[in-house]
mmCIF file of C-alpha atoms in Angstrom:
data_model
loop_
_atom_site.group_PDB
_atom_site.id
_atom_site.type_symbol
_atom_site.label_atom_id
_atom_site.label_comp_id
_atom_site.label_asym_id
_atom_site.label_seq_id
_atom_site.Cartn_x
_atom_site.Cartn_y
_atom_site.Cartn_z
ATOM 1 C CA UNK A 20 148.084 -117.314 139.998
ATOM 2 C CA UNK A 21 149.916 -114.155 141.188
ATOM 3 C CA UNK A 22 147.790 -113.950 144.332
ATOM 4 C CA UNK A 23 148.223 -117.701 145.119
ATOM 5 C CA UNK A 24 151.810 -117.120 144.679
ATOM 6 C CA UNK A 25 152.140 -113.847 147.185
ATOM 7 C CA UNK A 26 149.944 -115.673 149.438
ATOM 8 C CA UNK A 27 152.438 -118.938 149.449
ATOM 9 C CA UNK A 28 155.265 -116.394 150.586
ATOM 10 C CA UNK A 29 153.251 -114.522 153.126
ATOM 11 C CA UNK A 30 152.161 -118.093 154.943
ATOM 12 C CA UNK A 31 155.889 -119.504 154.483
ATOM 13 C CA UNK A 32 156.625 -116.211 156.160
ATOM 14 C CA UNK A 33 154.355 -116.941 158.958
ATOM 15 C CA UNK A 34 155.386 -120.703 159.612
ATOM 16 C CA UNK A 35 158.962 -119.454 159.184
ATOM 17 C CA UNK A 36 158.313 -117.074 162.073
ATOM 18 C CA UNK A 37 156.331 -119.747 163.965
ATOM 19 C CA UNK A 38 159.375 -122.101 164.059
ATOM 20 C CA UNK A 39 162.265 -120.364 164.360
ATOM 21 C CA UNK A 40 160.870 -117.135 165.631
ATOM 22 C CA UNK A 41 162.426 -117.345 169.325
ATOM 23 C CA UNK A 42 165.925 -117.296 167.656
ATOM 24 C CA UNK A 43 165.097 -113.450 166.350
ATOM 25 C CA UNK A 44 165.578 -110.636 168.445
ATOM 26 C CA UNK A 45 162.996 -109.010 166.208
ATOM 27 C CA UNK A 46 159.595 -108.052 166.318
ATOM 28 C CA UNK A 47 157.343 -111.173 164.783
ATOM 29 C CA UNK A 48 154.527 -110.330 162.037
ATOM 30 C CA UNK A 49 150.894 -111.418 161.838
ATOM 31 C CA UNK A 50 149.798 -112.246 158.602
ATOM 32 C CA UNK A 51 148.130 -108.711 158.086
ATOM 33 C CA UNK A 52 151.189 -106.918 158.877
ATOM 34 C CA UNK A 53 153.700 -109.401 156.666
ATOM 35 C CA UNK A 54 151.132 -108.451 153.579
ATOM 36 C CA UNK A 55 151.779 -104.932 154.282
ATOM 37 C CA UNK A 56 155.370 -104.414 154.549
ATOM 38 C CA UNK A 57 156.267 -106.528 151.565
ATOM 39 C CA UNK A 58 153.152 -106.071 148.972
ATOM 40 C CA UNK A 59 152.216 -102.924 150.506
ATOM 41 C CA UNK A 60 148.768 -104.910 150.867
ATOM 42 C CA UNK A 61 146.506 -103.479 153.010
ATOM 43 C CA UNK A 62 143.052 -105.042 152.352
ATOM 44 C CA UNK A 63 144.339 -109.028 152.398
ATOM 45 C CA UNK A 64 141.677 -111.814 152.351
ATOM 46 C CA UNK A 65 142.430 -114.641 154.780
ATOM 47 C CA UNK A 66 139.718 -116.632 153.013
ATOM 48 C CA UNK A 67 143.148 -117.657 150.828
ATOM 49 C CA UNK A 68 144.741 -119.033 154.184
ATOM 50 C CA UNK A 69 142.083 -121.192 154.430
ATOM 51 C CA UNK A 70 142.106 -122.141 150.965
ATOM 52 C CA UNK A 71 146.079 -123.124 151.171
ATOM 53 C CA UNK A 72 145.273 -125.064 154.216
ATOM 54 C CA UNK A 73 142.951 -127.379 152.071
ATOM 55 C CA UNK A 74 144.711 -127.800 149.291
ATOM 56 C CA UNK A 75 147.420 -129.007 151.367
ATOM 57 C CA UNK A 76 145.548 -130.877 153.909
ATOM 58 C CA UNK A 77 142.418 -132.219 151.753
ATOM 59 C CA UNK A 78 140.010 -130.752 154.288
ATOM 60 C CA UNK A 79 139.021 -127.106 155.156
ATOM 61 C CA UNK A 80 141.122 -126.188 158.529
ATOM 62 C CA UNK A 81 140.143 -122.772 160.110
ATOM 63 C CA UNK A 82 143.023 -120.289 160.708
ATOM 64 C CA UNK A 83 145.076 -120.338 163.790
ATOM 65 C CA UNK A 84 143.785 -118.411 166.278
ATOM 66 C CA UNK A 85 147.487 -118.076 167.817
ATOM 67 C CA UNK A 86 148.353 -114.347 168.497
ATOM 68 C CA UNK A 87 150.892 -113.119 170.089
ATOM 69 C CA UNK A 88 150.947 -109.770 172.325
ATOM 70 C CA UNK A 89 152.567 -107.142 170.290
ATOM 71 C CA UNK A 90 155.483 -105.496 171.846
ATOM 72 C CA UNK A 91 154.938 -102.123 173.501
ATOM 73 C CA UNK A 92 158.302 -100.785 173.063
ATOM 74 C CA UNK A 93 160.866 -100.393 170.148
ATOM 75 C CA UNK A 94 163.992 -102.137 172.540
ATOM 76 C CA UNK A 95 167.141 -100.153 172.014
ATOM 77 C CA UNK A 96 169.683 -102.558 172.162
ATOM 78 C CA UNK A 97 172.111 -100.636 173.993
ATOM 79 C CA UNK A 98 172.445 -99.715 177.568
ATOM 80 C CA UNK A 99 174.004 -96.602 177.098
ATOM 81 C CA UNK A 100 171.269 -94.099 175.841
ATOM 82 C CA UNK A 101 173.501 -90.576 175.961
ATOM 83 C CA UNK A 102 174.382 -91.278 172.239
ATOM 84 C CA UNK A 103 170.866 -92.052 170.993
ATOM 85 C CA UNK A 104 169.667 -88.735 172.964
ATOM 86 C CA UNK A 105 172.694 -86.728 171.011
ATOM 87 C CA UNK A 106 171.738 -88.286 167.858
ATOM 88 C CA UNK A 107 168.337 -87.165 167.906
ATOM 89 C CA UNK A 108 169.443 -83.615 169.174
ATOM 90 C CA UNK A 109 171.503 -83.529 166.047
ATOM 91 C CA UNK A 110 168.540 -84.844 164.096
ATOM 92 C CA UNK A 111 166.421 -82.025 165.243
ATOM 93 C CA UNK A 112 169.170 -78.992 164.876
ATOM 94 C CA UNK A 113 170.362 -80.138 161.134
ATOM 95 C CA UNK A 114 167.085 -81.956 159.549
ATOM 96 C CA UNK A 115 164.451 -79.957 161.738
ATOM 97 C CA UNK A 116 163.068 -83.476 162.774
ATOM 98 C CA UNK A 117 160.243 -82.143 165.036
ATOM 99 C CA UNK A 118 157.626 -79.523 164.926
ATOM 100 C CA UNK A 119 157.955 -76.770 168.066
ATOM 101 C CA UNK A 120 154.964 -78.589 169.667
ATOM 102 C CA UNK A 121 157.724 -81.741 170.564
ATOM 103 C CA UNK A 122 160.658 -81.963 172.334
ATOM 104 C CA UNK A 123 163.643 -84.203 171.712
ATOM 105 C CA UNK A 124 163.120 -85.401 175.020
ATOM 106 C CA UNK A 125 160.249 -86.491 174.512
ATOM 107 C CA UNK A 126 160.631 -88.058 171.534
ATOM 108 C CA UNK A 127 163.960 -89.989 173.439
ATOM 109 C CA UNK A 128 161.606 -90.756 176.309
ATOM 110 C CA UNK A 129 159.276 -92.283 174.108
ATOM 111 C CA UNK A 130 162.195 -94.439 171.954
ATOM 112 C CA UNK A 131 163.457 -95.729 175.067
ATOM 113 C CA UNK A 132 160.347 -96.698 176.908
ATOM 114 C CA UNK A 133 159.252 -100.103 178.476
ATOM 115 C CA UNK A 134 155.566 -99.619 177.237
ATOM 116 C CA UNK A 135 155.358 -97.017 174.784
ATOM 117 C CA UNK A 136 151.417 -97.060 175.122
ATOM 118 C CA UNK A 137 152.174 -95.777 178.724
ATOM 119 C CA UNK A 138 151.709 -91.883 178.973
ATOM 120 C CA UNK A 139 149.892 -89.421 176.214
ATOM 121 C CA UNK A 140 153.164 -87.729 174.577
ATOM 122 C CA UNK A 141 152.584 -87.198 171.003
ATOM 123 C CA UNK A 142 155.592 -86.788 168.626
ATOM 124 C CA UNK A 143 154.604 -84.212 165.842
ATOM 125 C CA UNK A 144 157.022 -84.795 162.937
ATOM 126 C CA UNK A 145 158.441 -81.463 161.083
ATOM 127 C CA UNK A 146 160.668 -83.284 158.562
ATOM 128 C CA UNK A 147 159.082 -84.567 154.954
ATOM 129 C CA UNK A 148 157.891 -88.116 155.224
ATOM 130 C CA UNK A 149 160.787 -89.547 153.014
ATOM 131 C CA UNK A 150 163.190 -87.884 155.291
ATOM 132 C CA UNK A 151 162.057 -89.313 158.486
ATOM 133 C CA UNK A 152 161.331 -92.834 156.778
ATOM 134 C CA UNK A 153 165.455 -93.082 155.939
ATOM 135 C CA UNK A 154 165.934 -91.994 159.712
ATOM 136 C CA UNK A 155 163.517 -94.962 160.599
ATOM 137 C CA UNK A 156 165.853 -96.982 158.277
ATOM 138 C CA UNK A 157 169.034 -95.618 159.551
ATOM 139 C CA UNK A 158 167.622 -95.785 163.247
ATOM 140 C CA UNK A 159 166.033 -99.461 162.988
ATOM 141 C CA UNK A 160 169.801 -101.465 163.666
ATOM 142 C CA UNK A 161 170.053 -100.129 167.121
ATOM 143 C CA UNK A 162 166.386 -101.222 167.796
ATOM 144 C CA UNK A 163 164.975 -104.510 167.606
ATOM 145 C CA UNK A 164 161.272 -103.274 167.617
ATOM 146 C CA UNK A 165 161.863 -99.720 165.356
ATOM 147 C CA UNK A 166 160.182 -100.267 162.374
ATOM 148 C CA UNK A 167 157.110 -99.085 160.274
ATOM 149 C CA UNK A 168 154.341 -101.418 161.467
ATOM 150 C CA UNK A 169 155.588 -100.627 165.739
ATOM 151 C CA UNK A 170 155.607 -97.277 164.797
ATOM 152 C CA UNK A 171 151.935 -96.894 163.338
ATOM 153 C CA UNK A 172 150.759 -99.586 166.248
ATOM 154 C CA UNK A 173 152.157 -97.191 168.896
ATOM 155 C CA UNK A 174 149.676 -94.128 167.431
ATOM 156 C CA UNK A 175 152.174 -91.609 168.771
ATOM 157 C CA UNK A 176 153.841 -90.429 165.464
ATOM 158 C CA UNK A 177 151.795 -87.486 164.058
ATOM 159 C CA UNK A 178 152.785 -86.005 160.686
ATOM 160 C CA UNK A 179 153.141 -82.019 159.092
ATOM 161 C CA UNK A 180 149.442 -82.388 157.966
ATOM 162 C CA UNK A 181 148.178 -83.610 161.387
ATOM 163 C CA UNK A 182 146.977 -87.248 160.170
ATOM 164 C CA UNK A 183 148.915 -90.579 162.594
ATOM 165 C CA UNK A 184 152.033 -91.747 160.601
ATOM 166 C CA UNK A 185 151.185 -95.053 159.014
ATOM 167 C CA UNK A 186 153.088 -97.542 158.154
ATOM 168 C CA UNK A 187 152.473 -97.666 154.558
ATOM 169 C CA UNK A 188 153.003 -93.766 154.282
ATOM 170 C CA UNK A 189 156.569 -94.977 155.822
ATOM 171 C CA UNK A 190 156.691 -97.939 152.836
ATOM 172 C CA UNK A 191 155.539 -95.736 150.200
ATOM 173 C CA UNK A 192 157.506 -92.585 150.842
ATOM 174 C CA UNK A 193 160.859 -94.771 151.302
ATOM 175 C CA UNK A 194 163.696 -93.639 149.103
ATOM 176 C CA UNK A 195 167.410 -94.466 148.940
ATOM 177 C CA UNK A 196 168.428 -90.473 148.047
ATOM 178 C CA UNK A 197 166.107 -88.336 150.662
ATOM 179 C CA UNK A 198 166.932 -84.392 151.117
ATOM 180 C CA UNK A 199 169.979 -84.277 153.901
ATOM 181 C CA UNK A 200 171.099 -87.552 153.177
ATOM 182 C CA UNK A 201 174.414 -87.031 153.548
ATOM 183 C CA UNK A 202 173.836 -85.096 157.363
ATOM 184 C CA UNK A 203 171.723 -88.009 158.374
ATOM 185 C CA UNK A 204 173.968 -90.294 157.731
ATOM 186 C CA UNK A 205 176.908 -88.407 159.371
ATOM 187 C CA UNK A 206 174.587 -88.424 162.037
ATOM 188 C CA UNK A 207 173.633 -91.593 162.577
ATOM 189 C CA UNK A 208 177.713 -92.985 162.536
ATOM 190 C CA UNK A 209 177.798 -91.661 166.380
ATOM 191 C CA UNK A 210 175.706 -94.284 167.197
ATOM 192 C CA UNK A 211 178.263 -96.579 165.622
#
């Protein structure tokens, strides 16, 4: 029952997203990635999709083949990029965001990109992974792409142990009191 219930969400998500999708100036989910960020649900079976679709419609329909290109770049929303760039040099001298094998530059280059699959920069992350989750949090207003899911589809985020940054390592490792809390969030109110 639980499962048919979490399933009803995820495809009321989906047709949600499907109607009234263009009037969002964020990034839209496929079914996987809906799963994920709210059941933390990596291994979903679509075979309940179809399942849904005939118990609604008396006859086995096959799921929609409709998907869209994901976006190649986290869109920050404002033209003015000095005070994202200062941000993130403040985020690397008081929370040691990066390892010594990144630049902030780089990891501004890569923020601010039209096609973030364009070029081979990799940005190797210093900070714990609860720490740089909150400054994904913090961060993800000014953006309208910025979140978990763009940032594991982009493969550029690399964490201390060497592994890509997933998005469910950001889920998991999200909490509401990280070390520096009170910096970051000085921080992040010169973006304000």
């Amino acid at each position: 029952m639980i499962n048919y219930l979490k399933a009803s969400a995820i495809r009321l998500y989906a047709e949600l997203q499907e109607q009234y999708g263009q009037f969002s100036d964020t990034a839209l989910f496929s079914i996987q990635e809906i799963a994920e960020k709210y059941f933390n649900d990596t291994d979903l079976d679509t075979s309940v999709y179809v399942k849904i679709e005939a118990d609604k419609k008396g006859v086995i329909k096959k799921p929609s083949k409709t998907k869209s290109k994901p976006k190649t770049s986290f869109g920050y929303k404002n033209k003015d990029t000095s005070g994202l760039l200062k941000v993130l040099n403040d985020f690397q001298l008081r929370v040691d965001m990066l390892d010594n094998r990144t630049t902030v530059q780089q990891l501004f280059n890569l923020l601010i990109a039209k096609d973030f699959t364009e070029g081979n920069t990799e940005i190797y992350l210093q900070c714990e992974t609860t720490q740089f989750s909150y400054i994904v949090d913090v961060l993800k207003p000014f953006f309208t792409g910025f979140n978990p899911t763009s940032i594991e589809r982009s493969g550029k985020f690399i964490t201390k142990t060497g592994t890509p940054l997933k998005a469910n390592n950001l889920h998991k490792n999200k909490v509401h009191n990280p070390k520096e809390k009170e910096e970051i969030d000085n921080i992040i109110q010169q973006l304000q």
